Amino acid sequence: MVFSSIIFLCVFMPVTFAVYYLCPAKARNLLLLIASLVFYAWGEPVYIIVMVFCIVFNYFAGRLVFIFKEASMPVKAEISFIISIIADVSILLFFKYTNFFIEIINNTGFKEMPVLHIVLPIGISFYTFQAISYIADVYMGNAKAQKNIINFAMYICMFPQLIAGPVVRYNQISNEIHTRKISGRDTAEGLQKFITGLGKKVIFANQAGELWEEISNITASGSSVLIAWLGAIAYTFQIYFDFSGYSDMASGMGQMLGFKFPENFNYPYQSESITEFWRRWHISLGTWFKEYVYIPLGGSHKGFPRQACNLFIVWTLTGLWHGASWNFIIWGIYFFVLLFMEKCFLLKLLNKIPKITRHIYALFFITAGWIIFACEDLNKLFNYLKTMAGAGVPLFNNYAVYKLYTNILLLLLMAICSTKLPVNIINRLSIKFKLNEIIIFWTKAAFTIILLITSMALIINGSYNPFLYFRF
Amino acid sequence: MQKTYKIYSVIIFLMLSLPGLFIFILPQHNFSSNENRYLNKLPGIKPDEILSGSFQEKVSDAFNDQFFARGFMTGLSTSFKKSLGFKDIGGAYLAKDNYYIEKITDNDISKDQLVKNLMYLSYFATNQEADVYTMLVPSPGTSMEYKLPAFAPFYNAGSVYNTVYTVLGKKGIIDLRKVLKSPGNSNKTSSQDGFYFKTDHHWTLSGAYAAYNEYCKTAGIKPQPYNSFNPVEVTNNFYGTTYSKVLDFTAKPDSIYAINTDQAENAVLICDGKKRTGIYNKEYLNKKDKYSYFFGGNYGRTDIVTGSNTELKLLVLKDSFANSFVPFLLKDYSQITMIDARYYDSGISGIISSGSYDHILILYEINNFAGDKNLYKLLK
């Protein structure tokens, strides 16, 4: 089920939350589990079996690792830990990458293998990562193993973050799994956050997405440098508002349920370097790779060559995690190169140039990066980058002028809303006019009500409503 | 403050849950005349459809389509997009003077299909004893380019017409680009409207009359003045197909004019086997699809016995643009047969050999013609 659908907004969400608030605290984890399974089965009625297997397997694996650790049997603990990690990674590899590897083998020409008919189960990249974080936290002693399988299952498949994150690590919410309080404030603020996220998705991401979709499909004869850049900028906004909108919706609903999910985005397009960008973009994934890959590999503590190697591994994997296709690997390595250069010398250099140039530098490479990300077909990618660079096309054409002036307001609004500016303005105004809490709240409330009606109108009318991170 | 939180949360929950409830308790709608399409309804539960996911998709679609305030919500969505500065919505341009003009770009025109169709037509024409005339009506966006938003992309009509001339030659081609270009030429036609509807993709009676004039010149018929046909306004509340794409609150309805002569009233028709008198179908004036007032819409085959005192017979191979055009010709032919290839599957050659027609007219809007996949039937 997609958050930005009428059936979710008008049936699933009100019913689930009404029952959740009415039922006693003890039964809430079970209720949440059932709701999550219904939610997942709606979109993935067959492959839900994979998730159920993953839950049961990791529950017992976690118990086993924990029991061996408690009994001071480190070797056995380590062996069961390694086996469970291998199993989790294998599930992900099998469903996500089998055909990619088969195609690579076929391309080498040594052997011809038939491509398998495998459908990527929704959210598998997210829930296997959560399972791995659980096993790892138990093994490293950061958390106790969960005794109750209902609680554990609820952690793995909680519907707000099940299909597109944020990747909630087990030790971040292990306390809240057992006891959590929900205040009236949590519900109201959670709703506001949810609606803001819905608006980001439906009002911004979908409109930007439609623009990108149209531009990315035009033929070379109708293209120009300006139109290619417009498309790239549209996609840059689409992916941010799509994904951060989804995270806001997840964390808003999490708050309504009594959970505090980690922040996933922190105004990434305000960054002054690529290093900063990755501290602000998809934070939960970055932290996951840092905690469970980079640091276990030795991080920066084993000398510079080793660190470079670790970074390379982390970024190749980050790229690959986003999809089983060469462009994602290129995209990962592209960021490795940029980050590595920044680490070596570029950051020092950047600090000497004016702030605005640092922003331009960061946004340029971020936008170009998204084009690598967007074009799975490498020929298309190459041609698109060529057009952006101006090879063989005019600087602008009528089509570009038309698209620019009919979308300029949307683009400006998106640019402003992807920075902290609106929040800062609200804060300043409320200080300046000494607004009390209730006035501020109702102002926000009125805004979210308008936002909700507008979003619903666009959902009902609109045909274009994809979720980019569904594929991952 | 606690109370404030509660009130707000209840408001939002009601805003979400009530529309959900309405979908289950209010009667479901089959067809949206406003949007001119069938609506999705809640499906029955079928286990195999649940497993394949198609049940879930149908439910999601039904929830969008059966939303209780759908008409208001679609209009709201359009208003929002307009306020963002969008100039095309749902595949139609928000053009000047309240015109909605279908957006057709070069990508939408299939050159291959166009050339194919022209080849069918060319073969067809060479084998006829009758005089063959071809009238490919320019798209509204071509004739009213000056009404499109600035810099708005539109397909290159010049190159499409060049292709037409290249394949068919010049003989028998009635090019309407010039006469339909000028905005509602009021002296000649005393028209109260332009050549095309504001909210629909068809031409108006004035547009059809301008085409009639050109046709007469080519076919050697003496054209009658516009007023002699006694045109009357039959409705002033027509929201057409391009409106249905945009669904704009601020749209102004069109008027439909139709000629009001004894012949139009008394002509005898056989529409796909059904006999009736009079070329108009008044029922449609109470429906959304008011253009179907002319002949009651499209039939595969329509035979008209006009009652005119002449020997001439006409065969029209056409799309819906002919429906408001053919009435002008009732005087000039004793019998007119209209074939709409989309709905006609028997051979066209059979009609021709048994009908002894003097004139054959091919009448399509050019974009319809370029995309039509039924023209192979000309050779059947």
XYZ file of C-alpha atoms in Angstrom, chain A residues 1-4 39-40 44 92 96-97 120-127 129 159-167 201 205-206 235-250 264-265 268-269 277-278 280-286 289 315 317-324 327-328 331-332 335 366 369-374 376 464-472:
92
model
C 0.000 0.000 0.000
C 1.285 3.423 -0.820
C 0.982 6.191 1.788
C -0.119 8.626 -0.873
C -0.271 -3.440 4.950
C 2.554 -5.481 3.434
C 3.107 -8.147 -1.797
C 19.016 -10.098 -0.297
C 17.915 -8.549 -5.750
C 21.069 -9.418 -7.635
C 12.050 -8.069 -6.075
C 9.937 -8.193 -2.906
C 8.985 -4.698 -1.756
C 11.142 -3.321 1.029
C 13.518 -6.307 1.152
C 16.576 -4.029 1.173
C 15.216 -2.276 4.239
C 13.995 -5.151 6.340
C 19.218 -4.405 6.829
C 4.404 -0.486 8.552
C 5.533 3.159 8.714
C 9.126 2.375 7.817
C 8.754 -1.092 6.327
C 9.040 -0.331 2.654
C 11.209 2.739 2.364
C 12.928 3.305 5.675
C 14.311 5.004 7.616
C 16.512 2.061 8.546
C 5.513 13.865 -1.959
C 7.797 15.245 -5.934
C 4.963 14.200 -8.249
C 14.816 14.977 -10.874
C 17.060 16.340 -8.137
C 14.003 17.832 -6.469
C 11.827 14.825 -7.183
C 14.102 12.375 -5.434
C 14.590 14.634 -2.428
C 10.931 15.436 -1.868
C 9.867 11.909 -2.687
C 12.232 10.286 -0.271
C 12.304 12.863 2.501
C 8.524 13.159 2.225
C 8.287 9.440 2.740
C 10.627 9.624 5.723
C 8.554 12.438 7.227
C 5.388 10.395 6.808
C 7.101 7.389 8.408
C 16.736 10.729 7.888
C 17.302 14.050 6.127
C 20.945 18.004 2.217
C 20.828 20.548 -0.607
C 25.853 16.198 1.773
C 26.249 12.593 2.825
C 22.598 15.122 5.636
C 21.171 12.685 3.051
C 19.547 9.360 3.968
C 21.266 9.547 7.325
C 19.948 6.227 8.589
C 21.499 4.339 5.691
C 24.822 6.168 5.991
C 27.016 1.402 6.580
C 30.604 3.342 -1.403
C 28.126 -1.307 -1.642
C 26.070 1.822 -1.045
C 25.727 2.205 -4.796
C 24.846 -1.430 -5.304
C 22.325 -1.345 -2.482
C 20.301 1.167 -4.463
C 19.802 -1.221 -7.334
C 21.162 -4.139 -9.303
C 24.736 2.851 -13.082
C 24.268 2.455 -9.333
C 27.086 6.290 -8.861
C 28.613 4.808 -5.693
C 30.823 9.572 -4.702
C 24.901 16.304 -6.526
C 25.138 12.387 -9.563
C 21.356 12.097 -9.690
C 21.494 11.788 -13.463
C 23.812 8.796 -13.074
C 21.321 7.489 -10.560
C 18.296 8.079 -12.777
C 19.800 2.764 -15.702
C 1.572 10.135 -11.826
C 2.228 8.861 -8.320
C 5.230 6.556 -8.061
C 7.489 6.021 -5.085
C 11.099 6.048 -6.144
C 12.484 4.169 -3.176
C 10.028 1.317 -3.610
C 12.463 -0.455 -5.826
C 15.122 -0.700 -3.204
